[in-house]
Short mmCIF file of C-alpha atoms and ligand atoms in Angstrom, two decimals:
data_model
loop_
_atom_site.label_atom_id
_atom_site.label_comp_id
_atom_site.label_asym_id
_atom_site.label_seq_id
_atom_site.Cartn_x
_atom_site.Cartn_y
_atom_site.Cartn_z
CA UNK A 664 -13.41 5.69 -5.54
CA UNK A 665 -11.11 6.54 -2.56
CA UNK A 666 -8.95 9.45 -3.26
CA UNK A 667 -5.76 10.37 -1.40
CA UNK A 668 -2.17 11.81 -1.40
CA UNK A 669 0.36 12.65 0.03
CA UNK A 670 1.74 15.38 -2.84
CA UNK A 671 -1.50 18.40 -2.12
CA UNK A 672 0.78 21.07 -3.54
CA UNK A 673 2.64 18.83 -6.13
CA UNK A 674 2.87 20.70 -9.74
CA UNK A 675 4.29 18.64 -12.68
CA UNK A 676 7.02 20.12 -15.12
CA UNK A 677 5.80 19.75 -18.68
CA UNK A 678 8.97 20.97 -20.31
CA UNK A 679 10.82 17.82 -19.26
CA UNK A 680 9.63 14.59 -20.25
CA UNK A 681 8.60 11.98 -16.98
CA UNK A 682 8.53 8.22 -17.35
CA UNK A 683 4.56 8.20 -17.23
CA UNK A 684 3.48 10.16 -19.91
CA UNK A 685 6.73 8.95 -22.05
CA UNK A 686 5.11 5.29 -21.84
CA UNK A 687 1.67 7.20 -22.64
CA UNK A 688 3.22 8.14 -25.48
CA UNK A 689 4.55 4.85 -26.60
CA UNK A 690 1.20 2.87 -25.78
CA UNK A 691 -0.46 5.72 -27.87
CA UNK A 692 -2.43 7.39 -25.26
CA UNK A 693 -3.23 11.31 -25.46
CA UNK A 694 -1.53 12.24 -22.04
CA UNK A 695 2.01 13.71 -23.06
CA UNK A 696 4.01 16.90 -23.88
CA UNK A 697 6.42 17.66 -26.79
CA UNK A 698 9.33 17.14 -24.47
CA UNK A 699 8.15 13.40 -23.69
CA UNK A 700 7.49 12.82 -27.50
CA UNK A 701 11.06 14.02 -28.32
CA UNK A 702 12.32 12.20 -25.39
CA UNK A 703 10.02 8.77 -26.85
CA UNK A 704 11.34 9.31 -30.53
CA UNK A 705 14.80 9.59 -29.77
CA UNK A 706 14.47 6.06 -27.50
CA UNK A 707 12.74 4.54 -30.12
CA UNK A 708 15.46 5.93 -32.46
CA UNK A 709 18.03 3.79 -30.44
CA UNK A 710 15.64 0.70 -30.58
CA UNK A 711 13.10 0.80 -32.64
CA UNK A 712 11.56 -3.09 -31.12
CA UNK A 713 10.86 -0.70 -28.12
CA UNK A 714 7.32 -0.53 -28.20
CA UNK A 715 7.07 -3.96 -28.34
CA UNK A 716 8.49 -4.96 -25.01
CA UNK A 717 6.57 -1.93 -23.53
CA UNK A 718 2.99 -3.51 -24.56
CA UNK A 719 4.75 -7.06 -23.71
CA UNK A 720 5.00 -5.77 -20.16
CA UNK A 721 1.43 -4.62 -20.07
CA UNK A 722 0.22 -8.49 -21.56
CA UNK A 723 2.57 -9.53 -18.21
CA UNK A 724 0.49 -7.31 -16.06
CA UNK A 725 -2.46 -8.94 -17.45
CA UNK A 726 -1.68 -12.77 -17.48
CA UNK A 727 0.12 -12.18 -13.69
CA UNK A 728 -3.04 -10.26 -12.52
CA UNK A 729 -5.07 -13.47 -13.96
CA UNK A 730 -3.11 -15.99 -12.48
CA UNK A 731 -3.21 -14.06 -9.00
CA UNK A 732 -7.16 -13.72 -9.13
CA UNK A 733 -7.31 -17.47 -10.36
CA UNK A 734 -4.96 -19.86 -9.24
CA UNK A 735 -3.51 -18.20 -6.54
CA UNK A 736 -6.80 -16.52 -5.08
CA UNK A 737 -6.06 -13.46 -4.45
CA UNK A 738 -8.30 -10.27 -3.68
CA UNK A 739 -6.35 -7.35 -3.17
CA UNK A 740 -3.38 -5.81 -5.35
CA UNK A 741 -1.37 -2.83 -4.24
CA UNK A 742 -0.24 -1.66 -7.36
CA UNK A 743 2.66 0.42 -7.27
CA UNK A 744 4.20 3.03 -10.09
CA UNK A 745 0.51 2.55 -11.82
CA UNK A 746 1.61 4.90 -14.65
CA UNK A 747 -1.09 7.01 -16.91
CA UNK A 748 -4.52 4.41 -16.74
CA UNK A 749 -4.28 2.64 -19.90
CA UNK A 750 -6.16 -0.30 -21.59
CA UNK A 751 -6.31 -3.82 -18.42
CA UNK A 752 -5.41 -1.44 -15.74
CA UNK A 753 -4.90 -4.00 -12.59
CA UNK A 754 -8.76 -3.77 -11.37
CA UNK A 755 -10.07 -4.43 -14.85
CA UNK A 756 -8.15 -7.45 -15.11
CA UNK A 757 -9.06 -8.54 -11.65
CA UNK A 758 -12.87 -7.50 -11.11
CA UNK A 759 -13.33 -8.86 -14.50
CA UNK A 760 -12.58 -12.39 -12.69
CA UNK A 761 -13.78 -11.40 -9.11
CA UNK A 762 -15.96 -8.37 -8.86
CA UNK A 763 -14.82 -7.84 -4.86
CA UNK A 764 -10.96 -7.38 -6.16
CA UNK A 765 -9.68 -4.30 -4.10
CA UNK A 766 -6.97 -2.50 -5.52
CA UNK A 767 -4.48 0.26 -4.31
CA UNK A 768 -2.82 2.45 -7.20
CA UNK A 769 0.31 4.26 -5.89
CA UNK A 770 2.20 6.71 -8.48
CA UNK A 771 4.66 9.36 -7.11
CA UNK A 772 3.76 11.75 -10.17
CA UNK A 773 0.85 14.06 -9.92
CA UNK A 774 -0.41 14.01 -13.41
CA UNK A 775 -1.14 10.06 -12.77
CA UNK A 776 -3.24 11.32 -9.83
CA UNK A 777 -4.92 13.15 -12.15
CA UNK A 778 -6.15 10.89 -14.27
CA UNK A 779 -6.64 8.27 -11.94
CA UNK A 780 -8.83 9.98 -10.55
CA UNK A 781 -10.98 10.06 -13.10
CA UNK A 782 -10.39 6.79 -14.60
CA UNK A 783 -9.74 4.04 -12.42
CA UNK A 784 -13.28 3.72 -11.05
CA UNK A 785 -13.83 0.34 -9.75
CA UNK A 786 -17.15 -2.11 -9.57
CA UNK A 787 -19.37 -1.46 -7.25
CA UNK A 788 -18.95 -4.83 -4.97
CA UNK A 789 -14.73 -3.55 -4.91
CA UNK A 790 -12.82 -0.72 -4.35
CA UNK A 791 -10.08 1.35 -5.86
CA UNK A 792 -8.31 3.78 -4.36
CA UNK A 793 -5.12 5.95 -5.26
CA UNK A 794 -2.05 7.18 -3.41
CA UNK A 795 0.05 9.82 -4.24
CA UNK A 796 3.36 8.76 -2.71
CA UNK A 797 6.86 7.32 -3.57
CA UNK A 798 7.80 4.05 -3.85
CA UNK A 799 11.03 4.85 -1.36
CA UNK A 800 8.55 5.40 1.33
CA UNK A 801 7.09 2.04 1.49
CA UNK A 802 5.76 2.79 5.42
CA UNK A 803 3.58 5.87 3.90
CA UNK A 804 2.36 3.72 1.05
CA UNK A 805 1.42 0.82 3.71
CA UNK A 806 -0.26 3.00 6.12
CA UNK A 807 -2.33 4.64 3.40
CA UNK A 808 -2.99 1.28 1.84
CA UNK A 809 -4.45 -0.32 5.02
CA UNK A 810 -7.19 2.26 4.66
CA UNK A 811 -8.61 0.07 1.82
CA UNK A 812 -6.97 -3.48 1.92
CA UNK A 813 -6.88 -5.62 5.15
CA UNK A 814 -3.11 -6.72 5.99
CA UNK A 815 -4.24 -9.91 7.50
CA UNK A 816 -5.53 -11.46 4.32
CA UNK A 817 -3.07 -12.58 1.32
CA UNK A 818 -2.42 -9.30 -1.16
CA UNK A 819 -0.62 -9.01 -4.19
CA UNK A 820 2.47 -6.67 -4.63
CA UNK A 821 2.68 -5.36 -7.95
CA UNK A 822 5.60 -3.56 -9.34
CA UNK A 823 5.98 -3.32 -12.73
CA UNK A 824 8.62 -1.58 -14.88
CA UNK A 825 8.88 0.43 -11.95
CA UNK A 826 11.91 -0.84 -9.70
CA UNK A 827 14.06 0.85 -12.18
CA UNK A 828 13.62 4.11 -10.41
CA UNK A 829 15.02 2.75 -7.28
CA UNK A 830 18.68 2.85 -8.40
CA UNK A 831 20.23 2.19 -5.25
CA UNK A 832 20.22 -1.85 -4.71
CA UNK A 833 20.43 -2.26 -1.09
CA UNK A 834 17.43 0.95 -0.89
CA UNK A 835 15.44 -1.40 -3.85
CA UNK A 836 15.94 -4.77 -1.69
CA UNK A 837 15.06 -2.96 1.63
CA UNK A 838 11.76 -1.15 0.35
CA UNK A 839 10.55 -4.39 -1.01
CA UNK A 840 11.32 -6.29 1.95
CA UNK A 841 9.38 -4.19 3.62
CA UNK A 842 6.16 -3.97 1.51
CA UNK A 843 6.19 -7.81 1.94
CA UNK A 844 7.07 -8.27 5.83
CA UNK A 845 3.61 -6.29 6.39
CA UNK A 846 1.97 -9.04 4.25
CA UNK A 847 0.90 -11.96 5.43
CA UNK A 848 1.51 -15.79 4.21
CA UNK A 849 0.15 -16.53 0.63
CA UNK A 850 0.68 -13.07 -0.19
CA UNK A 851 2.58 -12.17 -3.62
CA UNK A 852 5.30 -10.31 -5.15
CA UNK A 853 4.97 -9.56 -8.99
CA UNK A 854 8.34 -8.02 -10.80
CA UNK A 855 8.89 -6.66 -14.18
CA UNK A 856 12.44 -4.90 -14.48
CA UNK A 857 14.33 -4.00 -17.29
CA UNK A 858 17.18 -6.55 -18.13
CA UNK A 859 20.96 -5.37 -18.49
CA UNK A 860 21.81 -9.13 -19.58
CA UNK A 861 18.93 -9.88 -22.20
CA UNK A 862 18.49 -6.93 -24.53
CA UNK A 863 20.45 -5.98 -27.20
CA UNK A 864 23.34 -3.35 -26.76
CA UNK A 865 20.77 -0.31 -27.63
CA UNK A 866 18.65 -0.76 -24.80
CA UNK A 867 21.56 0.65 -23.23
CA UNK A 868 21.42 3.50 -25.45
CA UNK A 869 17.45 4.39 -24.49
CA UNK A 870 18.40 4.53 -20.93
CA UNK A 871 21.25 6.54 -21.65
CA UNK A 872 18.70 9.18 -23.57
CA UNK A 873 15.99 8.89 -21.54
CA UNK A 874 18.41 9.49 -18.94
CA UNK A 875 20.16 12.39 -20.42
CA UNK A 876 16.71 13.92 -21.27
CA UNK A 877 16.32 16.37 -18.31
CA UNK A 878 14.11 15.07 -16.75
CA UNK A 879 13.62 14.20 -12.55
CA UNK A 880 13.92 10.19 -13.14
CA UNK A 881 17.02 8.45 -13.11
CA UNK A 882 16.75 4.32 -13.97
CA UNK A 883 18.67 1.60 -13.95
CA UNK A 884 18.71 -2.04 -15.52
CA UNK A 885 19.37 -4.94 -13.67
CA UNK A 886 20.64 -8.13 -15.05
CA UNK A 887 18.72 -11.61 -13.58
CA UNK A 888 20.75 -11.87 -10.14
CA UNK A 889 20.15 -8.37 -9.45
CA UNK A 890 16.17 -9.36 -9.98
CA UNK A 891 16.02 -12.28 -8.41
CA UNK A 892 17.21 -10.62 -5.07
CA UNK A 893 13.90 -8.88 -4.91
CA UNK A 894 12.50 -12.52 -4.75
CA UNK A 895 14.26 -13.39 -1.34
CA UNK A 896 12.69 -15.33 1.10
CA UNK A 897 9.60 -16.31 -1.30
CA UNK A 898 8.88 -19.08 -3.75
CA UNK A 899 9.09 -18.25 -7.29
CA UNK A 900 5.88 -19.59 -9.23
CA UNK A 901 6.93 -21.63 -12.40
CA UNK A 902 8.34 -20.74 -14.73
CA UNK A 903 10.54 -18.49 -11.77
CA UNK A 904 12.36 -15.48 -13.51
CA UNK A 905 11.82 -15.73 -16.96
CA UNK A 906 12.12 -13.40 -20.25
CA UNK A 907 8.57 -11.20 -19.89
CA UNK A 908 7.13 -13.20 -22.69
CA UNK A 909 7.90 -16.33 -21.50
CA UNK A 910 6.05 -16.06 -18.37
CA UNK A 911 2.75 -18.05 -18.62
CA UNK A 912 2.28 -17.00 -22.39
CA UNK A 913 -1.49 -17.00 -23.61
CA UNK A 914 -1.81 -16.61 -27.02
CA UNK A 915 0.60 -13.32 -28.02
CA UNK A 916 1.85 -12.93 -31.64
CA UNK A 917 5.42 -14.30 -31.72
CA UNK A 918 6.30 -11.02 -33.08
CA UNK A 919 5.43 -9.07 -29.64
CA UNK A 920 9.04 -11.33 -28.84
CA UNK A 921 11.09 -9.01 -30.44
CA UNK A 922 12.51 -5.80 -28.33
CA UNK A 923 10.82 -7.60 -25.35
CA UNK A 924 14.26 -7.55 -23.11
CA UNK A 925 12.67 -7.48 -19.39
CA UNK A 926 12.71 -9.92 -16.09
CA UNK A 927 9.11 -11.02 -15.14
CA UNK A 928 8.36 -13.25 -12.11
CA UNK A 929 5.75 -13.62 -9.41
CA UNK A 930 6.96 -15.02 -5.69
CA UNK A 931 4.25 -16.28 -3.18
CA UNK A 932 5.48 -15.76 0.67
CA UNK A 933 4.92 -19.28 2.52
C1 SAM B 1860 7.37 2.88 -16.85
S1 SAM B 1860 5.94 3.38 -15.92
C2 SAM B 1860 5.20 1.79 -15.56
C3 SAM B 1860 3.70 1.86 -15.46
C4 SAM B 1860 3.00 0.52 -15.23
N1 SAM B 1860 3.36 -0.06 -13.94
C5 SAM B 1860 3.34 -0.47 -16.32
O1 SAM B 1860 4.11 -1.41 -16.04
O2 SAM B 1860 2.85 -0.31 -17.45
C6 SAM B 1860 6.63 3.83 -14.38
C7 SAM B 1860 5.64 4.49 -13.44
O3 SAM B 1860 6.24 4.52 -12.15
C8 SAM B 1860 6.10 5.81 -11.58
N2 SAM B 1860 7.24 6.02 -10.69
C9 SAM B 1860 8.54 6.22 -11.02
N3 SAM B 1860 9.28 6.35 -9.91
C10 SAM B 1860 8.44 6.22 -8.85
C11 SAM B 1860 8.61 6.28 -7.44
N4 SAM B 1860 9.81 6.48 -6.92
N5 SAM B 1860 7.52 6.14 -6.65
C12 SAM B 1860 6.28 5.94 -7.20
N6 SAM B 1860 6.06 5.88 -8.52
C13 SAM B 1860 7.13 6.02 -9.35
C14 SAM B 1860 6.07 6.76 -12.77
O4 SAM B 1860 5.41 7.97 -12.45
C15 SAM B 1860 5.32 5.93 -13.81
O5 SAM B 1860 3.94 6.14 -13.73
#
């Protein structure tokens, strides 16, 4: 696997908690600190249906990354904000479909790196490769990208639960237009954000903790117009901007519905 970044001398700060390993944490991995576990319990405190829409978003990842392979034909993701490799990591899902998928994995936070290093080892007909840079550099994450994936072919644009961190709107709607200006036509755009205008009032409340907590992130939510802005200038697939669990649903439990408060969509560029 190809191994870059951008971060050499990048240290990580285990006495504050950071978005990756708190999600760890939720989707019971083994990668977190006490102050992300006291950061995760008092979120889950606020709204306990929590960990529901966080797996819900990783079933999205999957069923998007299925359609993209499938239907839409599609060979090469650049998956940005990867998080802590989990279970259907984006070139599981997609080499178990084609074997040839290439996939990018960006992550701005070094223990990621770490691990992704280690984990996210592709098939041998693919490739996988990881970046260590920030989301709000999108010309760093391009040029390192077009080391693996070839710009004049379609390629997938995945950012999930990850737009949050972008807090700014006008920096959020400029970074994506650019990540999609340097792809060409029947390329795609895949969004998961968290929804001001779906959830229940205490979703307010976990952002509020998680970000009171200390730690580097800040986040936002976004209600559907705010979303749907990222979508500009491409064609939403059906069902367009939906609830996360209403996008393409396979065959999830009705109760993964509950606490699952997030926009989900995938645009094509004509
Ligand atoms: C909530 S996790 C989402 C992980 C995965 N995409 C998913 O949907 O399950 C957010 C991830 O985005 C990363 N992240 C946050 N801000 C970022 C930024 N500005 N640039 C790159 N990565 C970022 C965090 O380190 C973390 O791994």
């Amino acid at each position: 696997m190809a191994f870059r970044h951008t971060m050499p001398h990048a240290r990580f700060d285990v006495t504050v908690p950071h978005s990756a390993r708190v999600l760890d944490y939720f989707l019971g991995g083994k990668d977190h600190f006490a102050a992300d576990r006291e950061a995760g319990d008092r979120a889950i405190e606020a709204f306990p249906q929590l960990v529901n829409g966080v797996r819900a978003n990783r079933d999205f990842l999957a069923r998007a990354v299925r359609f993209l392979v499938g239907e839409a034909g599609i060979r090469q993701f650049l998956d940005i904000g990867t998080g802590i490799p989990t279970a259907n990591n984006t070139h599981e899902v997609a080499q178990r479909s084609s074997a040839e998928s290439r996939i990018v994995y960006v992550d701005n936070d070094p223990i990621v790196l770490t691990h992704a290093q280690a984990l996210l080892a592709s098939s041998p007909e693919g490739a996988c490769a990881y970046l260590g840079t920030d989301l709000r550099n999108p010309d760093a994450i391009l040029t390192g990208a077009a080391e693996t994936l070839d710009f004049s072919k379609p390629v997938a644009i995945m950012l999930l639960s990850v737009m949050h961190f972008v807090t700014d709107d006008d920096q959020a709607a400029a970074v994506v237009r650019r990540l999609m200006a340097q792809c060409p036509p029947g390329s795609a755009l895949t969004i998961s954000h968290p929804a001001s205008d779906l959830g229940p009032p205490e979703l307010r409340e976990v952002f509020r903790v998680l970000n009171s907590s200390g730690g580097p992130e800040h986040a936002v939510l976004r209600d559907r117009a705010q979303v749907e802005r990222f979508f500009d200038g491409l064609d939403l697939v059906p069902p367009g901007l939906v609830n996360g669990w209403q996008w393409r649903p396979e065959d999830e439990a009705p109760a993964t519905r509950d606490g699952v408060v997030f926009w989900a969509g995938v645009g094509r560029k004509a």
